């Protein structure tokens, strides 16, 4: 749909178009909704019409969030692991977002729409952590109202500017599409470059078999379990490991000697979270930091959960 068609459709049925656009975006599809909200706000003929569009946006957002909440409540950490695998940047592991969610609670849902990436993972995390359904829906609705209301309000207040921009884009449609595609290509290239650089990071690794052999020989490193609260709660802790958050590694390390062995463990694709934590610790001067190759699943397969508690 080009800009002229978008404006024409919004003039005739803004409520339905905004509802569908917001629903698809909040479900996780790469369909930007803010431009549609801006244009819809600029075309609203009255505050009543603006209110109806806002209600449609809130309803669509809450429906999408409720679907993700139900998925998280039903399937738990598997939904979060799937979202992590879909991420174009493996370093942005869901467990890090989850830790912040646990810390902020319901207030995180209010600001989730304004934080890239957080909007999609927050609802399934809330479900996996068994957040009260009514509290979740209220917080999700408030957050959606702020997000959509700001975009619609900006379009309403700056309607002349928005319409002038639309007219300019229609006049130079070909050039505008070219610029948009160029910017999208640059963004995608940058993300792929980040992923390539991440894969080339050189971090010491240790296999579960080697780690178990060392423990049996009496050499017990500090094992940092970075899986996230919902997975630890659902599957139980790793015996002998300390549950840690990426943003609060120092709380677990305490006075652990800089030259004593540390092993990081996660359940992320490509061991992304464990690698990120290991690199941070190495940068802080810890001399013997390794990543458990294969993470939690490899540790489970090797019989690591049969180890005694620390």
Tab-separated table of C-alpha atoms in Angstrom:
chain	number	residue	atom	x	y	z
A	1	UNK	CA	0.000	0.000	0.000
A	2	UNK	CA	1.493	3.352	-1.050
A	3	UNK	CA	1.171	6.613	0.870
A	4	UNK	CA	-1.825	7.868	-1.100
A	5	UNK	CA	-3.698	4.612	-0.554
A	6	UNK	CA	-2.795	4.644	3.153
A	7	UNK	CA	-4.184	8.159	3.563
A	8	UNK	CA	-7.333	7.305	1.593
A	9	UNK	CA	-7.959	4.153	3.624
A	10	UNK	CA	-7.383	5.990	6.909
A	11	UNK	CA	-9.829	8.685	5.872
A	12	UNK	CA	-12.560	6.084	5.312
A	13	UNK	CA	-11.794	3.393	7.944
A	14	UNK	CA	-9.058	4.502	10.305
A	15	UNK	CA	-10.294	2.343	13.187
A	16	UNK	CA	-10.031	-0.968	11.299
A	17	UNK	CA	-6.684	-0.170	9.675
A	18	UNK	CA	-5.085	0.989	12.929
A	19	UNK	CA	-6.445	-2.045	14.765
A	20	UNK	CA	-4.993	-4.476	12.216
A	21	UNK	CA	-1.678	-2.635	11.896
A	22	UNK	CA	-1.093	-2.502	15.654
A	23	UNK	CA	-2.202	-6.118	16.127
A	24	UNK	CA	0.242	-7.413	13.502
A	25	UNK	CA	3.107	-5.335	14.857
A	26	UNK	CA	2.551	-6.360	18.465
A	27	UNK	CA	2.271	-10.007	17.448
A	28	UNK	CA	5.838	-9.631	16.215
A	29	UNK	CA	5.604	-9.004	12.480
A	30	UNK	CA	7.915	-6.323	11.020
A	31	UNK	CA	5.012	-3.940	10.297
A	32	UNK	CA	5.664	-0.434	11.683
A	33	UNK	CA	2.628	1.040	13.413
A	34	UNK	CA	3.839	4.481	14.523
A	35	UNK	CA	3.672	6.032	11.006
A	36	UNK	CA	0.089	4.791	10.668
A	37	UNK	CA	-0.801	6.247	14.065
A	38	UNK	CA	0.764	9.588	13.169
A	39	UNK	CA	-1.191	9.815	9.914
A	40	UNK	CA	-4.402	8.629	11.587
A	41	UNK	CA	-3.996	11.316	14.242
A	42	UNK	CA	-3.471	14.020	11.632
A	43	UNK	CA	-6.591	12.940	9.734
A	44	UNK	CA	-8.928	12.658	12.739
A	45	UNK	CA	-11.830	15.050	12.250
A	46	UNK	CA	-12.706	15.399	15.943
A	47	UNK	CA	-11.577	14.357	19.421
A	48	UNK	CA	-14.281	11.676	19.330
A	49	UNK	CA	-12.828	10.200	16.140
A	50	UNK	CA	-9.352	10.352	17.683
A	51	UNK	CA	-10.639	8.549	20.774
A	52	UNK	CA	-12.095	5.719	18.697
A	53	UNK	CA	-8.779	5.179	16.926
A	54	UNK	CA	-6.961	5.211	20.266
A	55	UNK	CA	-9.371	2.626	21.658
A	56	UNK	CA	-8.779	0.417	18.615
A	57	UNK	CA	-5.003	0.657	19.057
A	58	UNK	CA	-5.210	-0.202	22.767
A	59	UNK	CA	-7.532	-3.152	22.124
A	60	UNK	CA	-5.286	-4.548	19.377
A	61	UNK	CA	-2.182	-4.188	21.521
A	62	UNK	CA	-3.788	-5.841	24.544
A	63	UNK	CA	-5.059	-8.741	22.408
A	64	UNK	CA	-1.559	-9.359	21.019
A	65	UNK	CA	-0.024	-9.093	24.489
A	66	UNK	CA	-2.633	-11.493	25.878
A	67	UNK	CA	-1.754	-14.057	23.203
A	68	UNK	CA	1.955	-13.857	24.109
A	69	UNK	CA	1.068	-13.942	27.825
A	70	UNK	CA	-0.960	-17.117	27.322
A	71	UNK	CA	1.883	-18.684	25.323
A	72	UNK	CA	4.365	-17.883	28.079
A	73	UNK	CA	2.027	-19.225	30.741
A	74	UNK	CA	1.400	-22.424	28.762
A	75	UNK	CA	4.871	-23.191	27.392
A	76	UNK	CA	7.132	-21.323	29.808
A	77	UNK	CA	10.803	-20.959	28.961
A	78	UNK	CA	10.399	-22.644	25.567
A	79	UNK	CA	8.641	-19.541	24.220
A	80	UNK	CA	11.455	-17.331	25.514
A	81	UNK	CA	14.103	-19.611	24.033
A	82	UNK	CA	12.305	-19.476	20.685
A	83	UNK	CA	12.255	-15.672	20.757
A	84	UNK	CA	15.971	-15.671	21.557
A	85	UNK	CA	16.679	-17.893	18.555
A	86	UNK	CA	14.719	-15.562	16.288
A	87	UNK	CA	16.793	-12.577	17.392
A	88	UNK	CA	19.150	-11.316	14.702
A	89	UNK	CA	21.624	-10.393	17.429
A	90	UNK	CA	22.469	-13.412	19.615
A	91	UNK	CA	24.025	-11.192	22.269
A	92	UNK	CA	20.594	-9.757	23.112
A	93	UNK	CA	19.540	-12.846	25.037
A	94	UNK	CA	16.051	-12.972	26.515
A	95	UNK	CA	17.407	-13.830	29.972
A	96	UNK	CA	18.887	-10.333	30.274
A	97	UNK	CA	15.541	-8.742	29.467
A	98	UNK	CA	13.845	-11.136	31.840
A	99	UNK	CA	16.075	-10.099	34.745
A	100	UNK	CA	15.127	-6.469	34.219
A	101	UNK	CA	11.464	-7.444	33.983
A	102	UNK	CA	11.630	-9.298	37.299
A	103	UNK	CA	13.309	-6.285	38.903
A	104	UNK	CA	10.839	-3.689	37.587
A	105	UNK	CA	7.641	-5.752	37.832
A	106	UNK	CA	4.363	-4.357	36.480
A	107	UNK	CA	5.899	-0.970	35.728
A	108	UNK	CA	8.037	-2.599	33.027
A	109	UNK	CA	4.880	-3.359	31.038
A	110	UNK	CA	3.944	0.318	31.048
A	111	UNK	CA	7.222	1.333	29.359
A	112	UNK	CA	7.688	-1.852	27.291
A	113	UNK	CA	6.234	-0.339	24.103
A	114	UNK	CA	8.904	2.346	24.116
A	115	UNK	CA	11.860	-0.078	24.394
A	116	UNK	CA	12.855	-1.862	21.144
A	117	UNK	CA	12.773	-5.627	21.586
A	118	UNK	CA	11.273	-5.464	25.064
A	119	UNK	CA	7.721	-5.045	23.802
A	120	UNK	CA	7.649	-8.553	22.313
A	121	UNK	CA	9.365	-10.485	25.111
A	122	UNK	CA	7.717	-8.788	28.109
A	123	UNK	CA	4.251	-10.450	27.747
A	124	UNK	CA	5.521	-14.071	27.491
A	125	UNK	CA	7.895	-13.424	30.398
A	126	UNK	CA	4.933	-12.191	32.446
A	127	UNK	CA	3.071	-15.380	31.559
A	128	UNK	CA	6.029	-17.649	32.310
A	129	UNK	CA	6.447	-15.988	35.705
A	130	UNK	CA	2.718	-16.433	36.431
A	131	UNK	CA	2.014	-12.722	36.844
A	132	UNK	CA	-1.605	-12.095	37.883
A	133	UNK	CA	-3.700	-11.967	34.716
A	134	UNK	CA	-5.757	-8.917	35.667
A	135	UNK	CA	-2.723	-6.933	36.757
A	136	UNK	CA	-0.993	-7.840	33.502
A	137	UNK	CA	-3.942	-6.739	31.356
A	138	UNK	CA	-4.303	-3.423	33.185
A	139	UNK	CA	-0.572	-2.635	32.914
A	140	UNK	CA	-0.535	-3.682	29.243
A	141	UNK	CA	-3.512	-1.441	28.495
A	142	UNK	CA	-1.935	1.548	30.266
A	143	UNK	CA	1.320	1.048	28.376
A	144	UNK	CA	-0.497	0.686	25.048
A	145	UNK	CA	-2.544	3.811	25.784
A	146	UNK	CA	0.582	5.878	26.461
A	147	UNK	CA	2.403	4.556	23.386
A	148	UNK	CA	-0.483	4.897	20.921
A	149	UNK	CA	-1.780	8.083	22.544
A	150	UNK	CA	1.543	9.872	22.138
A	151	UNK	CA	1.745	8.945	18.440
A	152	UNK	CA	-1.875	9.862	17.725
A	153	UNK	CA	-1.595	13.042	19.771
A	154	UNK	CA	1.549	14.091	17.920
A	155	UNK	CA	-0.246	13.578	14.613
A	156	UNK	CA	-3.270	15.565	15.857
A	157	UNK	CA	-1.191	18.487	17.131
A	158	UNK	CA	1.091	18.596	14.097
A	159	UNK	CA	-1.506	17.731	11.472
A	160	UNK	CA	-0.346	20.435	9.054
A	161	UNK	CA	3.259	19.259	9.276
A	162	UNK	CA	2.298	15.603	8.895
A	163	UNK	CA	0.135	16.332	5.880
A	164	UNK	CA	2.925	18.408	4.298
A	165	UNK	CA	5.329	15.503	4.770
A	166	UNK	CA	2.819	13.113	3.217
A	167	UNK	CA	2.340	15.415	0.231
A	168	UNK	CA	6.100	15.619	-0.204
A	169	UNK	CA	6.458	11.855	-0.026
A	170	UNK	CA	3.713	11.406	-2.606
A	171	UNK	CA	5.443	13.866	-4.944
A	172	UNK	CA	8.780	12.100	-4.573
A	173	UNK	CA	7.509	8.590	-3.938
A	174	UNK	CA	10.254	6.845	-5.857
A	175	UNK	CA	13.015	8.695	-4.056
A	176	UNK	CA	11.361	8.153	-0.672
A	177	UNK	CA	11.086	4.409	-1.265
A	178	UNK	CA	14.720	4.299	-2.318
A	179	UNK	CA	15.841	6.125	0.830
A	180	UNK	CA	13.697	3.877	3.026
A	181	UNK	CA	15.061	0.734	1.422
A	182	UNK	CA	18.605	2.073	1.731
A	183	UNK	CA	18.182	2.793	5.429
A	184	UNK	CA	16.636	-0.638	5.987
A	185	UNK	CA	19.564	-2.275	4.179
A	186	UNK	CA	22.061	-0.334	6.307
A	187	UNK	CA	20.290	-1.355	9.505
A	188	UNK	CA	20.146	-5.017	8.468
A	189	UNK	CA	23.797	-4.962	7.415
A	190	UNK	CA	24.826	-3.470	10.750
A	191	UNK	CA	22.903	-6.141	12.674
A	192	UNK	CA	24.402	-8.932	10.569
A	193	UNK	CA	27.871	-7.446	11.111
A	194	UNK	CA	27.237	-7.468	14.878
A	195	UNK	CA	26.236	-11.115	14.645
A	196	UNK	CA	29.333	-11.950	12.601
A	197	UNK	CA	31.624	-10.175	15.074
A	198	UNK	CA	29.942	-11.915	17.992
A	199	UNK	CA	30.556	-15.323	16.447
A	200	UNK	CA	34.243	-14.525	16.047
A	201	UNK	CA	34.771	-13.589	19.673
A	202	UNK	CA	37.477	-15.720	21.200
A	203	UNK	CA	36.387	-16.861	24.667
A	204	UNK	CA	37.792	-19.928	26.486
A	205	UNK	CA	35.339	-22.828	26.473
A	206	UNK	CA	35.029	-25.957	28.603
A	207	UNK	CA	32.995	-29.063	27.778
A	208	UNK	CA	30.609	-30.509	30.368
A	209	UNK	CA	32.686	-33.710	30.507
A	210	UNK	CA	35.880	-31.811	31.284
A	211	UNK	CA	34.142	-29.663	33.884
A	212	UNK	CA	32.652	-32.716	35.612
A	213	UNK	CA	36.072	-34.381	35.632
A	214	UNK	CA	37.595	-31.316	37.285
A	215	UNK	CA	34.845	-31.233	39.908
A	216	UNK	CA	35.360	-34.933	40.643
A	217	UNK	CA	39.084	-34.204	41.068
A	218	UNK	CA	38.280	-31.590	43.700
A	219	UNK	CA	38.647	-28.478	41.527
A	220	UNK	CA	35.304	-26.710	41.824
A	221	UNK	CA	35.004	-23.401	39.959
A	222	UNK	CA	32.399	-20.733	40.618
A	223	UNK	CA	29.581	-21.682	38.208
A	224	UNK	CA	27.338	-18.771	37.234
A	225	UNK	CA	23.872	-19.835	36.054
A	226	UNK	CA	22.570	-17.095	33.716
A	227	UNK	CA	19.432	-18.813	32.451
A	228	UNK	CA	16.903	-16.371	33.833
A	229	UNK	CA	14.340	-16.521	36.596
A	230	UNK	CA	11.508	-18.258	34.696
A	231	UNK	CA	13.694	-21.126	33.500
A	232	UNK	CA	15.325	-21.619	36.891
A	233	UNK	CA	11.891	-21.604	38.540
A	234	UNK	CA	10.481	-24.064	36.011
A	235	UNK	CA	13.385	-26.521	35.758
A	236	UNK	CA	15.095	-25.982	39.069
A	237	UNK	CA	18.580	-24.705	39.882
A	238	UNK	CA	21.820	-26.238	38.637
A	239	UNK	CA	23.428	-28.043	41.588
A	240	UNK	CA	26.541	-26.259	42.751
A	241	UNK	CA	25.849	-23.130	40.664
A	242	UNK	CA	24.987	-19.594	41.659
A	243	UNK	CA	22.021	-17.960	39.909
A	244	UNK	CA	23.273	-14.668	38.457
A	245	UNK	CA	21.969	-11.696	36.474
A	246	UNK	CA	23.963	-10.012	33.724
A	247	UNK	CA	23.501	-6.599	35.306
A	248	UNK	CA	24.455	-7.820	38.792
A	249	UNK	CA	27.387	-10.164	38.374
A	250	UNK	CA	29.299	-8.339	41.106
A	251	UNK	CA	26.617	-9.290	43.666
A	252	UNK	CA	27.413	-12.983	43.123
A	253	UNK	CA	31.169	-12.685	42.724
A	254	UNK	CA	31.685	-10.894	46.016
A	255	UNK	CA	35.312	-11.376	47.079
A	256	UNK	CA	35.933	-14.296	44.697
A	257	UNK	CA	39.694	-14.265	43.886
A	258	UNK	CA	40.637	-12.814	40.510
A	259	UNK	CA	42.756	-15.882	39.665
A	260	UNK	CA	40.201	-18.505	40.777
A	261	UNK	CA	38.261	-20.395	38.062
A	262	UNK	CA	34.820	-19.228	36.914
A	263	UNK	CA	32.447	-20.936	34.475
A	264	UNK	CA	29.450	-19.181	32.914
A	265	UNK	CA	26.382	-21.125	31.810
A	266	UNK	CA	23.204	-20.140	29.963
A	267	UNK	CA	20.486	-21.612	27.758
A	268	UNK	CA	20.917	-19.197	24.852
A	269	UNK	CA	21.577	-19.979	21.175
A	270	UNK	CA	25.332	-20.069	20.528
A	271	UNK	CA	25.919	-19.684	24.309
A	272	UNK	CA	25.426	-15.953	23.693
A	273	UNK	CA	24.590	-14.883	27.223
A	274	UNK	CA	27.391	-16.931	28.783
A	275	UNK	CA	29.919	-15.541	26.294
A	276	UNK	CA	28.830	-11.983	26.979
A	277	UNK	CA	29.148	-12.472	30.743
A	278	UNK	CA	32.547	-14.168	30.353
A	279	UNK	CA	33.904	-11.319	28.258
A	280	UNK	CA	32.748	-8.803	30.833
A	281	UNK	CA	34.484	-10.704	33.632
A	282	UNK	CA	37.680	-11.075	31.624
A	283	UNK	CA	37.590	-7.345	30.979
A	284	UNK	CA	37.267	-6.731	34.729
A	285	UNK	CA	40.480	-8.635	35.405
A	286	UNK	CA	39.323	-12.164	36.224
A	287	UNK	CA	41.996	-14.445	34.819
A	288	UNK	CA	40.293	-17.834	34.536
A	289	UNK	CA	36.835	-17.470	33.006
A	290	UNK	CA	35.398	-20.097	30.675
A	291	UNK	CA	32.062	-20.721	28.996
A	292	UNK	CA	30.290	-24.060	29.328
A	293	UNK	CA	30.019	-25.280	25.729
A	294	UNK	CA	26.441	-26.174	24.834
A	295	UNK	CA	25.034	-24.525	27.932
A	296	UNK	CA	22.323	-25.990	30.120
A	297	UNK	CA	21.194	-28.676	27.658
A	298	UNK	CA	24.732	-30.040	27.271
A	299	UNK	CA	25.199	-29.969	31.054
A	300	UNK	CA	21.929	-31.849	31.486
A	301	UNK	CA	22.890	-34.468	28.871
A	302	UNK	CA	26.269	-35.016	30.554
A	303	UNK	CA	24.659	-35.741	33.920
A	304	UNK	CA	25.654	-32.468	35.544
A	305	UNK	CA	22.385	-32.243	37.446
A	306	UNK	CA	23.379	-35.346	39.412
A	307	UNK	CA	26.184	-33.407	41.077
A	308	UNK	CA	25.757	-32.611	44.786
A	309	UNK	CA	24.832	-29.129	45.888
A	310	UNK	CA	27.659	-26.776	46.849
